């Protein structure tokens, strides 16, 4: 019987099996941010074990509230900063160089096919786009990861999602993943890896694959994962060019991780994407998904473009294309947060920032900010936000606020009209 | 902190209660578990449920439905239960990260089949239910007005070891 990519990664990283069905893995990347790491740091200090297992494999960033907005967030940032310096972490990103973790760390080339990755953040599943097993964990798992470089998981079962056909014009990775979550339900993939495959995935950029994998957790999935291929090699080439004689050699090497043709799956789901229309959420769960046209005309108070789901350069380009030469509605507050300094800088060079500003958007620094209602665009009670983020839970962007999740294209079109709008109708 | 797996139960009759409802993100700027104490289930909107109510203050066990603890990985969700003396959750199913966080902290996230959960909810219609969990024997005793019902539960050997050793840090530190 063949193996899935997740099974291959588990097998290659198995440190221990203390009990049947419990796999303790060696971890290649332990990623840290300032919200979930400080309690782990404090606990390690309290235990007299303030150590790190490997200062080249642990990466840290201040991203959720940055620059700090008050004393409490300043203390969190300081705890992470002091700890990173104390242990001489090779890669720590502070104000000016920091960005949203799940955009920044891939951009730096830290995530490679076949890697195991943990972070105290549920959207760590994003990194599966590179053919890595990447899972969000709590602070205790993070603490053990920092100290010992290991993490325990149950044997992974995999749901294979075949995305067949091709992406229609004006339909994007975000629409695909919202649709898939709508089909799976918010716990349809609990304790499962979601393996994305098929011609639609093959044709996607790494940015689009990250959008896809980012929301695997919204269906309960442990990790979203894509097969590493030529697209992966092209993205990673600046970081791996000394390891391979040619890109072809890298593609061939990465293929060793691919799921075998006779691998065993928990479920295999086939979706025809050719007929998919832009998607949007309603209500307070990410599996409450409709076609945008079904919600068209719903007034919004704020439009938020950014986050680890859709704050990458490709997302900003898509939105800018729609916004170019237009103004957003007077009734709408538009906020855009490029997810990393490089994305911000590239967007400046390409004239995208100017387009956003001319349209009436507020451009903020890279941060998680408003997505989880912490800063830079928190909603008041009764307000509605059209957002490119990944969660529409009650209160998520501010107590009493309503969030509609959508693609950057739909968000841009909605900003222009002030009501939820299918960008293809503009 | 010593973990206690018994006491009065509160019944949260909904699927998919997420970690934002258990502890809203605006409190994630706290760097101690104790500071979270006043905010347990603050954003949970549920008929007849009052996050400031006496029933919640007395609760030591939560009984709920499917996919409890979905969403964010924040361990602040188990912590806010821990500092309020709620060390046992009994539900039909959990989000993976929340469940692991509970066991990693030496607490219980017990799964029961739908018929047992339904029976517990039906039982709660008769008055206050108190619950006593025997981890070793994998038995739950639920009592209400002098009547008691017993349920047995499954728990993985690993999760049981975590509860008995005090949590994942202790377990991992002794072994790796």
Coordinates of C-alpha atoms in Angstrom, one line a residue:
Chain A
X1 CA 0.0 0.0 0.0
X2 CA 1.3 3.4 -0.9
X3 CA 1.7 6.4 1.3
X4 CA 0.3 9.9 1.4
X5 CA 2.7 12.9 1.6
X6 CA 1.7 13.4 5.3
X7 CA 2.5 9.7 6.0
X8 CA 5.9 10.1 4.3
X9 CA 6.7 13.2 6.4
X10 CA 5.6 11.5 9.6
X11 CA 7.7 8.4 8.8
X12 CA 10.8 10.5 8.1
X13 CA 10.5 12.6 11.3
X14 CA 9.4 9.9 13.8
X15 CA 11.3 10.3 17.1
X16 CA 9.1 8.2 19.3
X17 CA 5.8 6.3 19.5
X18 CA 5.2 6.3 23.3
X19 CA 1.8 4.7 22.8
X20 CA 0.1 3.1 19.8
X21 CA -1.2 5.8 17.4
X22 CA 0.8 8.6 19.1
X23 CA 3.6 9.9 16.9
X24 CA 6.2 12.2 18.4
X25 CA 7.9 14.0 15.5
X26 CA 11.2 15.9 15.2
X27 CA 10.3 19.5 14.2
X28 CA 12.2 21.4 11.6
X29 CA 10.6 24.8 12.3
X30 CA 9.2 26.2 15.5
X31 CA 7.6 29.5 14.7
X32 CA 6.8 32.1 17.4
X33 CA 4.8 35.3 17.7
X34 CA 4.1 37.7 20.6
X35 CA 0.6 36.6 21.5
X36 CA 1.1 32.9 22.3
X37 CA 4.8 32.7 23.0
X38 CA 5.3 34.9 26.1
X39 CA 3.4 32.5 28.4
X40 CA 5.6 29.6 27.2
X41 CA 8.7 31.8 27.8
X42 CA 7.5 32.6 31.3
X43 CA 6.8 29.0 32.1
X44 CA 10.2 27.9 30.9
X45 CA 11.8 30.5 33.1
X46 CA 9.7 29.4 36.1
X47 CA 10.7 25.8 35.5
X48 CA 14.4 26.8 35.4
X49 CA 14.5 25.6 31.8
X50 CA 14.9 28.8 29.8
X51 CA 16.6 27.1 26.9
X52 CA 16.0 26.6 23.1
X53 CA 16.6 23.3 21.3
X54 CA 18.2 25.0 18.2
X55 CA 18.4 28.7 17.6
X56 CA 18.5 28.3 13.8
X57 CA 15.2 26.3 13.7
X58 CA 13.2 28.7 15.9
X59 CA 12.0 31.8 14.1
X60 CA 10.1 34.6 15.8
X61 CA 8.1 37.7 14.8
X62 CA 6.1 40.4 16.4
X63 CA 3.0 40.6 14.2
X64 CA -0.4 40.5 15.9
X65 CA -0.3 44.0 17.4
X66 CA 2.6 46.0 16.0
X67 CA 3.8 48.7 16.7
X68 CA 2.6 48.0 20.2
X69 CA -0.7 49.9 20.9
X70 CA -0.6 50.0 24.7
X71 CA 1.4 48.8 27.8
X72 CA 0.2 45.3 27.7
X73 CA 1.1 44.7 24.0
X74 CA 4.4 46.5 24.6
X75 CA 5.2 44.0 27.4
X76 CA 4.3 41.0 25.1
X77 CA 6.6 42.4 22.4
X78 CA 9.4 43.0 24.9
X79 CA 9.1 39.5 26.3
X80 CA 9.5 38.0 22.8
X81 CA 12.3 40.5 21.9
X82 CA 14.3 39.9 25.1
X83 CA 14.0 36.1 24.7
X84 CA 15.0 36.2 21.1
X85 CA 18.1 38.2 21.9
X86 CA 18.9 36.2 25.0
X87 CA 19.0 33.0 22.9
X88 CA 20.6 34.6 19.9
X89 CA 17.7 33.5 17.6
X90 CA 19.1 33.8 14.0
X91 CA 15.8 35.1 12.6
X92 CA 13.8 37.5 14.7
X93 CA 11.6 40.2 13.1
X94 CA 10.8 43.4 14.9
X95 CA 9.2 46.7 14.0
X96 CA 10.2 47.8 10.5
X97 CA 11.1 44.3 9.3
X98 CA 8.1 42.4 10.7
X99 CA 5.0 41.1 8.9
X100 CA 2.2 38.7 9.2
X101 CA 3.9 35.4 10.2
X102 CA 2.3 33.1 7.6
X103 CA 3.3 35.5 4.8
X104 CA 6.7 36.5 6.2
X105 CA 8.2 33.1 7.0
X106 CA 7.5 31.5 3.6
X107 CA 8.8 34.7 1.9
X108 CA 12.1 34.2 3.7
X109 CA 12.4 30.7 2.4
X110 CA 12.2 29.0 5.8
X111 CA 9.5 26.5 4.7
X112 CA 10.6 23.5 2.5
X113 CA 8.9 20.4 1.2
X114 CA 9.0 17.6 3.6
X115 CA 9.4 19.8 6.7
X116 CA 7.5 19.6 9.9
X117 CA 6.4 23.0 11.2
X118 CA 4.6 24.1 14.3
X119 CA 3.5 27.5 15.6
X120 CA 1.2 28.7 18.3
X121 CA -1.3 29.9 15.7
X122 CA -4.1 28.0 14.1
X123 CA -3.3 29.3 10.6
X124 CA 0.0 27.5 10.5
X125 CA -1.7 25.1 8.1
X126 CA -0.8 27.8 5.5
X127 CA 2.7 26.4 5.1
X128 CA 1.4 23.1 3.8
X129 CA 1.3 24.9 0.5
X130 CA 5.0 24.0 0.2
X131 CA 4.5 20.3 0.8
X132 CA 5.3 20.6 4.5
X133 CA 3.3 19.2 7.4
X134 CA 2.5 22.4 9.2
X135 CA 0.1 22.5 12.2
X136 CA -1.2 25.1 14.6
X137 CA -0.6 24.2 18.2
X138 CA -1.2 25.6 21.7
X139 CA 1.3 27.3 23.9
X140 CA 2.2 24.0 25.8
X141 CA 3.1 22.3 22.5
X142 CA 5.0 25.4 21.4
X143 CA 6.9 25.4 24.8
X144 CA 7.9 21.7 24.3
X145 CA 8.8 22.5 20.7
X146 CA 11.1 25.3 21.9
X147 CA 12.7 23.2 24.6
X148 CA 12.9 19.8 22.9
X149 CA 12.2 20.2 19.2
X150 CA 9.4 17.6 19.2
X151 CA 5.6 17.6 19.0
X152 CA 3.1 14.8 19.4
X153 CA 0.4 14.0 16.8
X154 CA -2.1 11.3 16.1
X155 CA -1.5 9.2 13.0
X156 CA -2.7 11.4 10.2
X157 CA -5.6 10.5 8.0
X158 CA -6.0 12.4 4.8
X159 CA -8.9 13.8 2.9
X160 CA -8.0 14.2 -0.8
X161 CA -9.7 17.2 -2.4
X162 CA -9.4 17.0 -6.2
X163 CA -10.0 20.5 -7.7
X164 CA -11.0 19.6 -11.3
X165 CA -11.6 21.8 -14.3
X166 CA -10.2 25.3 -14.4
X167 CA -10.6 28.6 -12.5
X168 CA -13.1 30.8 -14.3
X169 CA -12.2 34.4 -15.0
X170 CA -12.9 36.5 -11.8
X171 CA -12.8 33.5 -9.5
X172 CA -9.9 33.0 -7.2
X173 CA -8.3 30.6 -4.6
X174 CA -10.3 32.3 -1.9
X175 CA -13.5 31.4 -3.6
X176 CA -12.4 27.8 -4.0
X177 CA -11.5 27.4 -0.4
X178 CA -14.7 29.0 0.9
X179 CA -16.6 26.7 -1.3
X180 CA -14.7 23.6 -0.1
X181 CA -15.3 24.6 3.5
X182 CA -19.0 25.1 2.8
X183 CA -19.0 21.5 1.5
X184 CA -16.9 20.0 4.3
X185 CA -18.4 21.9 7.2
X186 CA -16.5 23.4 10.1
X187 CA -15.6 20.0 11.5
X188 CA -15.6 18.0 8.3
X189 CA -11.8 17.6 8.4
X190 CA -11.1 17.4 12.1
X191 CA -8.0 15.3 12.8
X192 CA -7.5 15.1 9.1
X193 CA -4.9 16.5 6.6
X194 CA -6.6 18.1 3.6
X195 CA -4.5 17.2 0.5
X196 CA -5.3 19.6 -2.4
X197 CA -4.7 18.2 -5.8
X198 CA -5.9 18.4 -9.4
X199 CA -5.4 20.7 -12.4
X200 CA -6.7 23.8 -10.5
X201 CA -4.0 23.4 -7.8
X202 CA -1.3 22.6 -10.4
X203 CA -2.1 25.9 -12.1
X204 CA -2.0 27.9 -9.0
X205 CA 0.9 30.2 -7.8
X206 CA 2.4 29.7 -4.4
X207 CA 0.4 32.7 -3.2
X208 CA -2.9 31.1 -4.3
X209 CA -1.9 27.7 -2.7
X210 CA -1.1 29.5 0.6
X211 CA -4.6 31.0 0.5
X212 CA -6.1 27.5 -0.1
X213 CA -4.1 25.9 2.7
X214 CA -4.6 28.8 5.1
X215 CA -8.2 28.0 5.6
X216 CA -7.9 24.2 6.1
X217 CA -8.3 24.8 9.8
X218 CA -11.7 26.4 9.2
X219 CA -12.9 22.9 8.2
X220 CA -11.1 21.6 11.3
X221 CA -8.2 20.3 9.3
X222 CA -4.8 19.7 11.0
X223 CA -3.0 20.8 7.8
X224 CA -3.7 21.7 4.2
X225 CA -1.1 20.3 1.9
X226 CA -0.1 20.6 -1.8
X227 CA 2.4 18.5 -3.7
X228 CA 5.7 20.4 -4.2
X229 CA 6.3 20.9 -7.9
X230 CA 8.0 23.3 -10.4
X231 CA 5.9 26.2 -9.0
X232 CA 7.3 25.4 -5.5
X233 CA 10.8 25.2 -6.9
X234 CA 10.5 28.5 -8.8
X235 CA 9.3 30.3 -5.6
X236 CA 12.1 28.7 -3.4
X237 CA 14.9 28.9 -6.0
X238 CA 16.7 32.0 -4.5
X239 CA 17.0 29.9 -1.3
X240 CA 17.9 26.5 -2.7
X241 CA 19.9 27.3 -5.8
X242 CA 23.1 26.1 -4.1
X243 CA 21.6 22.8 -3.1
X244 CA 20.7 21.7 -6.6
X245 CA 22.4 21.7 -10.0
X246 CA 19.3 22.7 -11.8
X247 CA 15.6 23.5 -11.2
X248 CA 14.8 20.2 -12.8
X249 CA 16.9 18.4 -10.2
X250 CA 15.0 20.2 -7.4
X251 CA 11.7 19.2 -9.0
X252 CA 12.8 15.6 -9.2
X253 CA 14.0 15.6 -5.6
X254 CA 10.8 17.2 -4.3
X255 CA 8.7 14.6 -6.1
X256 CA 9.9 12.0 -3.5
X257 CA 7.4 13.5 -1.1
X258 CA 4.4 13.2 -3.4
X259 CA 1.6 10.9 -2.3
X260 CA 1.8 7.5 -4.0
X261 CA -0.9 6.7 -6.6
X262 CA -2.1 3.8 -4.4
X263 CA -2.1 5.8 -1.1
X264 CA -5.0 5.2 1.2
X265 CA -7.4 8.1 1.9
X266 CA -10.0 8.7 4.5
X267 CA -12.1 10.3 1.8
X268 CA -11.6 11.5 -1.8
X269 CA -13.7 14.4 -2.9
X270 CA -14.0 15.7 -6.4
X271 CA -15.1 19.3 -7.2
X272 CA -15.6 20.8 -10.6
X273 CA -14.3 24.3 -10.3
X274 CA -15.1 25.4 -13.9
X275 CA -18.6 26.4 -12.9
X276 CA -17.7 28.1 -9.5
X277 CA -18.9 31.6 -8.9
X278 CA -17.3 34.1 -6.4
X279 CA -18.1 33.0 -2.8
X280 CA -18.9 34.9 0.4
X281 CA -19.8 33.9 4.0
X282 CA -22.9 34.9 5.9
X283 CA -23.7 34.4 9.6
X284 CA -20.9 33.5 12.1
X285 CA -19.3 30.3 10.8
X286 CA -16.9 30.0 7.9
X287 CA -19.0 27.1 6.4
X288 CA -21.9 29.4 5.9
X289 CA -21.1 30.2 2.3
X290 CA -23.1 31.5 -0.6
X291 CA -22.5 32.8 -4.1
X292 CA -21.7 36.5 -3.9
X293 CA -24.8 37.3 -6.1
X294 CA -27.0 35.8 -3.3
X295 CA -25.8 38.4 -0.8
X296 CA -25.3 41.3 -3.4
X297 CA -26.6 44.6 -2.1
X298 CA -25.8 44.0 1.6
X299 CA -24.4 47.3 2.9
X300 CA -21.0 47.3 4.6
X301 CA -19.3 49.9 6.8
X302 CA -15.7 48.7 6.3
X303 CA -13.6 46.8 3.7
X304 CA -10.5 45.1 5.0
X305 CA -7.9 43.8 2.6
X306 CA -4.9 42.0 4.0
X307 CA -4.1 39.1 6.5
X308 CA -2.4 35.8 6.2
X309 CA -5.1 34.6 3.9
X310 CA -5.1 37.5 1.3
X311 CA -2.5 40.1 2.1
X312 CA 0.1 39.0 -0.5
X313 CA 1.2 40.9 -3.6
X314 CA -0.9 38.9 -5.9
X315 CA -4.0 39.8 -3.8
X316 CA -3.1 43.5 -3.8
X317 CA -2.7 43.3 -7.6
X318 CA -6.1 41.8 -8.0
X319 CA -7.8 44.4 -5.8
X320 CA -5.8 47.3 -7.4
X321 CA -6.9 46.2 -10.9
X322 CA -10.5 46.7 -9.9
X323 CA -9.8 49.9 -7.9
X324 CA -7.7 51.7 -10.5
X325 CA -9.3 54.9 -11.6
X326 CA -12.2 54.5 -9.1
X327 CA -13.2 55.9 -5.7
X328 CA -14.6 53.8 -2.9
X329 CA -18.1 54.7 -1.6
X330 CA -18.4 57.6 0.9
X331 CA -20.1 55.3 3.3
X332 CA -17.2 52.8 3.4
X333 CA -13.9 52.9 5.3
X334 CA -11.3 51.0 3.2
X335 CA -8.3 49.6 5.0
X336 CA -5.5 47.7 3.3
X337 CA -2.6 46.0 5.1
X338 CA 0.2 44.6 2.9
X339 CA 1.2 41.4 4.8
X340 CA 5.0 42.0 4.8
X341 CA 7.4 44.9 4.3
X342 CA 8.5 43.3 1.0
X343 CA 4.9 43.1 -0.2
X344 CA 4.5 46.7 0.9
X345 CA 7.6 47.7 -0.9
X346 CA 6.8 45.8 -4.1
X347 CA 3.3 47.3 -4.1
X348 CA 4.8 50.8 -3.8
X349 CA 7.1 50.1 -6.7
X350 CA 4.3 48.7 -8.9
X351 CA 2.1 51.8 -8.2
X352 CA -0.4 49.7 -6.3
X353 CA -0.2 51.7 -3.1
X354 CA -1.0 54.8 -5.0
X355 CA -4.1 53.2 -6.6
X356 CA -5.3 52.2 -3.1
X357 CA -4.7 55.7 -1.8
X358 CA -6.3 57.4 -4.8
X359 CA -9.3 55.2 -4.3
X360 CA -9.6 56.4 -0.7
X361 CA -8.1 53.5 1.2
X362 CA -6.1 53.8 4.4
X363 CA -2.8 51.9 4.0
X364 CA -1.6 50.4 7.2
X365 CA 1.7 48.7 8.1
X366 CA 1.9 44.9 8.0
X367 CA 0.0 43.4 11.0
X368 CA -2.7 40.9 12.0
X369 CA -4.5 43.9 13.6
X370 CA -8.2 44.1 12.7
X371 CA -8.6 40.4 11.6
X372 CA -8.9 39.4 15.2
X373 CA -10.2 42.7 16.5
X374 CA -7.0 43.7 18.2
X375 CA -6.1 47.0 16.4
X376 CA -6.2 49.0 13.1
X377 CA -9.8 48.6 12.2
X378 CA -11.9 47.1 15.1
X379 CA -15.7 47.2 14.4
X380 CA -18.3 48.8 16.6
X381 CA -21.5 47.0 17.5
X382 CA -23.8 46.6 14.6
X383 CA -21.1 47.3 12.0
X384 CA -20.5 45.1 9.0
X385 CA -17.1 44.4 7.4
X386 CA -16.3 42.9 4.0
X387 CA -13.0 41.2 4.7
X388 CA -10.4 39.1 3.0
X389 CA -9.5 37.4 6.3
X390 CA -10.4 33.8 7.3
X391 CA -12.8 34.0 10.3
X392 CA -16.3 35.4 10.7
X393 CA -16.9 34.3 14.3
X394 CA -19.3 36.4 16.3
X395 CA -17.2 39.3 17.8
X396 CA -14.1 38.3 15.8
X397 CA -13.3 41.9 14.5
X398 CA -15.0 43.6 17.4
X399 CA -17.9 42.9 19.7
X400 CA -21.3 42.9 17.9
X401 CA -19.7 43.2 14.5
X402 CA -20.5 41.1 11.4
X403 CA -17.8 39.9 9.1
X404 CA -18.3 38.6 5.5
X405 CA -15.3 36.7 4.2
X406 CA -14.5 37.1 0.5
X407 CA -11.8 37.3 -2.1
X408 CA -9.7 40.6 -2.7
X409 CA -11.6 41.1 -5.9
X410 CA -15.0 40.9 -4.2
X411 CA -13.7 43.1 -1.4
X412 CA -12.5 45.8 -3.9
X413 CA -15.8 45.8 -5.8
X414 CA -17.7 46.0 -2.5
X415 CA -15.6 49.0 -1.4
X416 CA -16.5 50.8 -4.6
X417 CA -20.3 50.3 -4.4
X418 CA -20.6 50.2 -0.6
X419 CA -22.6 47.0 -0.8
X420 CA -21.6 43.4 -1.4
X421 CA -20.8 43.2 -5.1
X422 CA -19.7 40.6 -7.6
X423 CA -16.6 42.2 -9.2
X424 CA -17.6 40.7 -12.5
X425 CA -20.6 42.9 -12.6
X426 CA -18.7 46.2 -12.4
Chain B
X1 CA -2.4 23.5 40.1
X2 CA -4.0 20.3 41.2
X3 CA -6.7 19.2 38.7
X4 CA -10.2 18.2 40.1
X5 CA -12.5 16.3 37.8
X6 CA -15.8 16.6 39.6
X7 CA -18.4 19.1 40.6
X8 CA -21.5 20.9 39.3
X9 CA -21.9 20.9 35.5
X10 CA -23.0 23.7 33.2
X11 CA -24.7 22.7 29.9
X12 CA -23.8 24.6 26.7
X13 CA -26.3 23.4 24.2
X14 CA -24.8 24.3 20.9
X15 CA -22.4 22.8 18.3
X16 CA -19.2 24.6 17.2
X17 CA -18.6 26.9 20.2
X18 CA -15.3 28.5 19.2
X19 CA -12.3 29.8 21.2
X20 CA -13.2 33.4 20.4
X21 CA -16.4 32.9 22.3
X22 CA -14.6 31.1 25.2
X23 CA -12.0 34.0 25.5
X24 CA -12.2 37.0 23.1
X25 CA -9.0 38.0 21.4
X26 CA -8.9 41.4 23.1
X27 CA -7.8 39.6 26.3
X28 CA -4.9 37.8 24.6
X29 CA -2.7 40.7 25.6
X30 CA -2.5 39.2 29.1
X31 CA 0.6 37.3 30.0
X32 CA -0.6 35.4 33.0
X33 CA -3.4 32.8 33.2
X34 CA -4.9 34.3 36.3
X35 CA -5.6 37.6 34.6
X36 CA -8.1 35.8 32.2
X37 CA -10.3 34.7 35.1
X38 CA -13.2 37.3 34.8
X39 CA -13.7 36.7 31.0
X40 CA -14.7 33.0 30.7
X41 CA -17.2 32.5 27.9
X42 CA -17.7 36.3 27.6
X43 CA -18.7 36.3 24.0
X44 CA -20.9 33.2 24.0
X45 CA -24.5 34.0 23.1
X46 CA -26.8 31.2 24.1
X47 CA -30.4 31.3 25.2
X48 CA -30.6 31.3 29.0
X49 CA -26.8 31.6 29.3
X50 CA -25.3 34.4 31.4
X51 CA -21.5 34.8 31.3
X52 CA -21.7 36.7 34.6
X53 CA -24.2 34.3 36.2
X54 CA -23.8 32.4 39.5
X55 CA -24.3 29.0 37.7
X56 CA -21.2 29.6 35.7
X57 CA -19.2 30.7 38.7
X58 CA -20.1 27.4 40.5
X59 CA -19.5 25.2 37.4
X60 CA -16.6 22.7 37.6
X61 CA -17.6 20.7 34.5
X62 CA -18.8 21.8 31.1
X63 CA -21.1 19.5 29.1
X64 CA -21.5 20.5 25.4
X65 CA -22.1 19.2 21.9
X66 CA -20.0 18.9 18.7
X67 CA -16.7 20.5 17.7
X68 CA -16.2 22.4 20.9
X69 CA -13.2 24.8 20.9
X70 CA -12.9 25.3 17.2
X71 CA -11.1 28.2 15.7
X72 CA -8.0 29.8 17.2
X73 CA -5.2 27.7 18.7
X74 CA -5.2 30.0 21.8
X75 CA -4.4 28.0 24.9
X76 CA -6.0 30.9 26.7
X77 CA -9.3 28.9 26.2
X78 CA -8.3 25.9 28.3
X79 CA -6.5 28.4 30.7
X80 CA -9.6 30.4 31.3
X81 CA -11.4 27.2 32.3
X82 CA -8.4 26.1 34.4
X83 CA -8.2 29.3 36.5
X84 CA -12.0 29.1 37.1
X85 CA -11.7 25.5 38.4
X86 CA -13.3 23.9 35.3
X87 CA -10.9 21.0 34.5
X88 CA -13.3 18.7 32.8
X89 CA -15.2 19.2 29.5
X90 CA -17.6 16.5 28.3
X91 CA -18.6 16.8 24.6
X92 CA -19.5 14.9 21.6
X93 CA -16.4 16.0 19.7
X94 CA -13.7 18.7 19.8
X95 CA -11.5 20.7 17.5
X96 CA -8.1 19.0 17.5
X97 CA -6.0 21.9 18.9
X98 CA -8.4 22.6 21.8
X99 CA -8.6 19.0 22.7
X100 CA -4.8 18.6 22.7
X101 CA -4.4 21.8 24.7
X102 CA -6.7 20.5 27.4
X103 CA -4.7 17.2 27.8
X104 CA -1.4 19.0 27.4
X105 CA -2.4 21.0 30.5
X106 CA -3.4 17.8 32.4
X107 CA -7.1 18.4 32.0
X108 CA -9.9 16.3 30.5
X109 CA -11.7 16.8 27.1
X110 CA -13.9 13.7 27.2
X111 CA -15.7 12.5 24.1
X112 CA -19.0 10.7 24.5
X113 CA -21.3 9.3 21.8
X114 CA -24.4 11.4 20.9
X115 CA -26.8 9.2 22.8
X116 CA -24.9 9.7 26.0
X117 CA -24.6 13.5 25.5
X118 CA -28.4 13.6 24.8
X119 CA -29.0 11.6 28.0
X120 CA -26.9 14.1 30.0
X121 CA -28.8 17.1 28.5
X122 CA -32.1 15.4 29.2
X123 CA -30.9 14.7 32.8
X124 CA -30.1 18.4 33.2
X125 CA -33.8 19.2 32.7
X126 CA -34.5 17.8 36.1
X127 CA -32.2 20.1 38.0
X128 CA -28.5 20.7 38.8
X129 CA -26.3 17.9 37.7
X130 CA -23.1 17.1 39.5
X131 CA -20.4 15.0 37.8
X132 CA -17.6 12.9 39.1
X133 CA -15.0 11.5 36.7
X134 CA -12.8 8.5 37.5
X135 CA -10.0 8.8 35.0
X136 CA -8.4 5.5 35.8
X137 CA -11.6 3.5 35.5
X138 CA -12.8 5.7 32.6
X139 CA -16.2 6.2 34.2
X140 CA -18.4 9.2 34.7
X141 CA -21.0 9.4 37.4
X142 CA -23.7 12.1 36.8
X143 CA -26.1 12.7 39.7
X144 CA -29.2 14.9 39.9
X145 CA -31.7 15.1 42.8
X146 CA -30.6 11.8 44.4
X147 CA -30.6 9.9 41.1
X148 CA -27.4 8.9 39.3
X149 CA -26.4 7.7 35.9
X150 CA -23.1 6.1 34.9
X151 CA -21.3 6.5 31.6
X152 CA -18.0 4.9 30.4
X153 CA -15.7 6.7 28.1
X154 CA -12.7 6.1 25.8
X155 CA -9.4 7.9 26.2
X156 CA -6.2 7.3 24.3
X157 CA -3.3 5.9 26.3
X158 CA -1.3 9.0 25.5
X159 CA -4.0 11.4 26.7
X160 CA -4.5 9.4 29.9
X161 CA -0.7 9.5 30.5
X162 CA -0.7 13.3 30.0
X163 CA -3.5 13.7 32.6
X164 CA -1.8 11.4 35.1
X165 CA 1.7 13.0 34.6
X166 CA 0.4 16.5 35.0
X167 CA 0.7 17.5 31.3
X168 CA 2.9 17.4 28.2
X169 CA 5.8 19.5 29.5
X170 CA 6.3 17.1 32.4
X171 CA 5.9 14.1 30.1
X172 CA 8.2 15.4 27.4
X173 CA 10.8 16.7 29.8
X174 CA 11.1 13.3 31.4
X175 CA 11.3 11.4 28.1
X176 CA 13.1 13.5 25.5

